[in-house]
Amino acid sequence: MDFSLSEERKMLQETIARFFENHYDNINKHHINGNLPNGFDNNLWQESADLGIISALVSPNFGGLGGTGEDISIVFELIGKSLCVEPFLSTAVLSNTVLTSIPNPKSNLISKIIEGNLLISFAHSEMNSRYEESHIETKAEFKNDKWLINGDKSFVLNGDSSDQVIVTARIEGNVNDRNGIGIFLLDNKEINKRSYNTIDGYRAAELKFDNSSGELLARDHHALKCIIKANSSGALALSAEALGIMQICFDMTLDYLKTRKQFGKSVGSFQAIQHRMVDMMLEIEQVRSAVMLASSTYQSDETLRDKHISAAKNLVGRVGKLVAEETIQMHGGIAMTWEYSAAHYAKRLIMIDHLMGDSDYHRDRFKVLNRI
Amino acid sequence: MNFEYSEKEKVFRDDVKKWLKETLPSTLSEKVKKYQRLNREDYEIFMKNLNDRGWLAWHWPTEYGGTGWSAIEKHIFEEEIINASAPRIVPFGVNMLGPVLIEFGTEEQKKYYLPRILNNEDWWAQGYSEPGAGSDLASLKTRAIDHGDHYIVNGQKTWTTLGQYANKIFCLVKTDINSKPQSGISFLLIDMDTPGIEVKPIVTLDGEHEVNEVWFTDVKVPKKNLVGKENEGWTCAKYLLTFERTGIAGVPYSKSALNLLKIISKKSFKNGKPLIEDPVFSSEIAELEIDLLAMEIFNLRIVSQASEGKAPGMESSLLKIKGTLVRQRTTELLRKALGPQALPYLPEQFDEGWNDMPIGPDYAGPIAKQYFNMRKISIYGGSNEIQKNIVAKASFGL
């Protein structure tokens, strides 16, 4: 067994770490970029493409230099540490996963993504869905040689500024049927949208389709498989992102406990506080281990992949809550302020449990996959 | 044992309910229900109405304008104003300073300040915490130096709630720096208009401005503004901190949050079924309700002890710990119940008169924000860690 990263990956990690440290040198960057017209910094996105960060998330089969579970984890742990808001998750993970997993992969689009010249959002969630892979009310019908989409998609990450959007829609059957699903590629310019920032400062949009025409990418069991894989890739990326955030939260808290003095001594000198820090530390090590396991089996068969990703994301939900709440509580009032970055790390950590399946969803999915 | 309210108490509850229904403007209760930002007038309207009815200083002794209510009646009153979605009674003047002045103030101070509190002529702020004195309040550093007929105050206070509206602030200041931390502290009343005072907003993690920093640079404070004896301000501070703490558990807030949680769990779906039918989630709701049921009785036990004249001691610390945890748990389950609907955040939706379409159901908007905002309740007013220290010290003999 070898738990260390290869030399190549270590170099990748160092390069990307430096990139984020330089561009996200303080918490204001998170707010400033999140409030730009597109909800992120276009120049930074282009630079990250030039540096090969997007390429690191794409398989060599499609012109990338990575795309393994390890690569996703390395990049997203660093994204977590920086609270970077650029569209890595929406375009480089979710849409990339769909475009490379459909029966006829879209190599030309992926090349453009790697170059930083194309943004594609993945629109699967709906207002009444709760992370389910097959809850799809949006309808698709074939009429006059065209696929027409009607309905609404919700919480679409970077859905306001992406060039194109991948939409899951129901061709036939009832809302929760696992058959009769299609995946379509639409030009996003024509779509009615309402954009907003999420409470943790990331851009999303509500999309409304009114006879919007799209290209069919996959249908039926191919489509379902792609949705499941996209959600799993997103859940893995978010788990790694959460791990990065947890480490920052822990380090900031420990640092504060050493410097903050009350009753004539450092707050960290109280045993009751030390024990809580140990609890937090060991839970973070559990998360690190689960993320490593999920990364290592990302390319295995689907059941094992999804089982380990669900294990990681469930743990991330539970430990994320512990770490976010303890970080605020052990800091005290200071971590309730906008000025102090720990507050924003804590918010992101909590809201990660509202994306790509919460701890309950992944516990349930783990239970089901365990029976197979 | 009898857990029923008496007939008299039931009638009292109905009276309070009826009065609130008649006098509380519906536009105001709507704002409170929607968690919209309240302005100075919103608070003042309600307090003025209370004062007109003689209910503002409900726990002061009757000779100073109090109501003479029993502890149970006070408890009922607190429950009903929360149930009616009234703004909270800004506590700094009427609930905090008032009792301190009645106990320690000079006749002149009482005569001048108490009516002004009742008539809302003064908006008081609390000057206790400092950047270096939070849990360890007694280590405060703001200094008041004796200059004959006045003091010169220098230092900084923080977490001053609604200080942006205040025209007066009561402060704990150090008048003798050579003594032990808890001695050498004095309780001073300071006019916010005095030259040398600066109020700076603190924006909290939810983007809101409710708390402030207050800076004092060579602020001249007349000696007649000293409450109690010089260097004995800690006695006033402690008296204030233990006064009327029976509402501390926030039971009515948790109850209304639990109701909302049940409504949302019926309207939200998981795998095609209402969330309330999910065995795990409904178990979590049930356990929350069980905690709350027990805590309500716990709270009433302490209230009824108080009505027998026993001062609540460390029990109020226990209530504060459990009360904040339960209340935080309600906000957590509400957030979880929403699922992805908790993500969108429209800051403008908390402005008065906002009439746009919400994103998702109308109840969703404030929930994640409330979850984050409520992290404060286990920190302020003596953090839960400090409450545990108080209980351990008071009861274990270790």
Coordinates of C-alpha atoms in Angstrom, one line a residue, chain A residues 127-132 155 176 194 196-199 206 260-264 273 276 321 325 328-329 332-339 343-344 346-347 350-351 354-355 358-360 363-364, chain B residues 131-132 134-136 159 202-205 207 268-272 275 280 332 335-337 339-346 356-360 368-369 371-373 375-376 378-379 385-386:
Chain A
M127 CA -37.5 23.2 -7.1
N128 CA -39.3 20.1 -5.9
S129 CA -36.5 17.6 -6.1
R130 CA -34.3 16.7 -3.2
Y131 CA -31.1 15.4 -4.8
E132 CA -32.8 12.5 -6.5
F155 CA -30.1 26.1 -8.3
N176 CA -39.7 9.7 -10.5
R194 CA -33.1 34.6 -12.8
Y196 CA -28.7 35.2 -7.5
N197 CA -25.9 34.4 -5.1
T198 CA -26.3 31.6 -2.7
I199 CA -26.0 32.4 1.0
E206 CA -33.3 29.5 -12.0
R260 CA -6.7 34.6 22.7
K261 CA -6.3 35.2 26.4
Q262 CA -9.1 35.1 29.0
F263 CA -8.8 34.6 32.7
G264 CA -5.1 35.4 32.4
I273 CA -11.4 23.1 25.0
R276 CA -13.0 19.4 21.7
K321 CA -21.6 20.6 10.8
E325 CA -20.3 25.0 14.5
I328 CA -17.7 29.5 15.5
Q329 CA -18.3 28.5 19.1
G332 CA -16.7 33.2 20.1
G333 CA -18.1 36.5 18.8
I334 CA -15.3 37.2 16.4
A335 CA -16.3 34.3 14.2
M336 CA -19.8 35.8 14.0
T337 CA -18.5 38.8 12.0
W338 CA -18.3 39.3 8.3
E339 CA -14.8 40.6 8.6
A343 CA -17.3 32.8 9.3
H344 CA -17.3 32.4 5.5
A346 CA -18.1 27.8 8.1
K347 CA -20.9 29.0 5.9
I350 CA -22.6 24.0 6.0
M351 CA -24.0 24.8 2.5
H354 CA -27.1 21.2 0.5
L355 CA -25.4 20.4 -2.8
D358 CA -26.9 15.9 1.8
S359 CA -25.8 13.5 4.6
D360 CA -29.2 11.9 4.7
R363 CA -26.5 7.6 3.9
D364 CA -29.6 6.2 2.2
Chain B
P131 CA -12.4 43.1 22.5
G132 CA -10.2 41.7 25.2
G134 CA -15.7 38.6 26.5
S135 CA -16.1 35.5 28.7
D136 CA -13.8 37.1 31.1
W159 CA -21.0 43.8 20.5
I202 CA -20.0 45.4 13.0
V203 CA -21.4 43.5 10.1
T204 CA -22.2 39.9 11.1
L205 CA -21.7 36.8 9.1
G207 CA -24.5 40.5 6.3
S268 CA -41.2 19.1 1.1
F269 CA -40.8 15.9 -0.8
K270 CA -38.2 13.1 -0.7
N271 CA -38.4 10.3 -3.2
G272 CA -41.9 11.3 -4.1
L275 CA -40.5 14.5 4.1
V280 CA -35.2 9.2 9.9
E332 CA -30.7 23.2 11.9
R335 CA -32.3 24.2 7.1
K336 CA -32.1 20.4 6.5
A337 CA -35.8 20.2 5.7
G339 CA -32.7 20.7 1.1
P340 CA -31.4 22.7 -1.9
Q341 CA -34.0 25.3 -1.4
A342 CA -31.8 26.6 1.4
L343 CA -29.2 27.9 -1.1
P344 CA -30.7 31.0 -2.7
Y345 CA -30.2 34.2 -0.7
L346 CA -31.8 37.5 -1.6
D356 CA -40.9 40.6 -5.4
M357 CA -41.3 36.8 -6.0
P358 CA -39.3 34.7 -3.6
I359 CA -37.1 31.9 -5.0
G360 CA -39.0 28.8 -4.0
A368 CA -30.4 29.4 6.2
K369 CA -29.7 33.0 7.4
Y371 CA -29.4 29.1 11.1
F372 CA -26.2 31.1 10.9
N373 CA -27.5 34.1 12.9
R375 CA -25.0 30.6 16.3
K376 CA -24.7 33.7 18.4
S378 CA -24.7 30.1 22.6
I379 CA -22.0 32.7 22.6
E385 CA -18.9 27.2 28.3
I386 CA -19.0 29.9 30.9

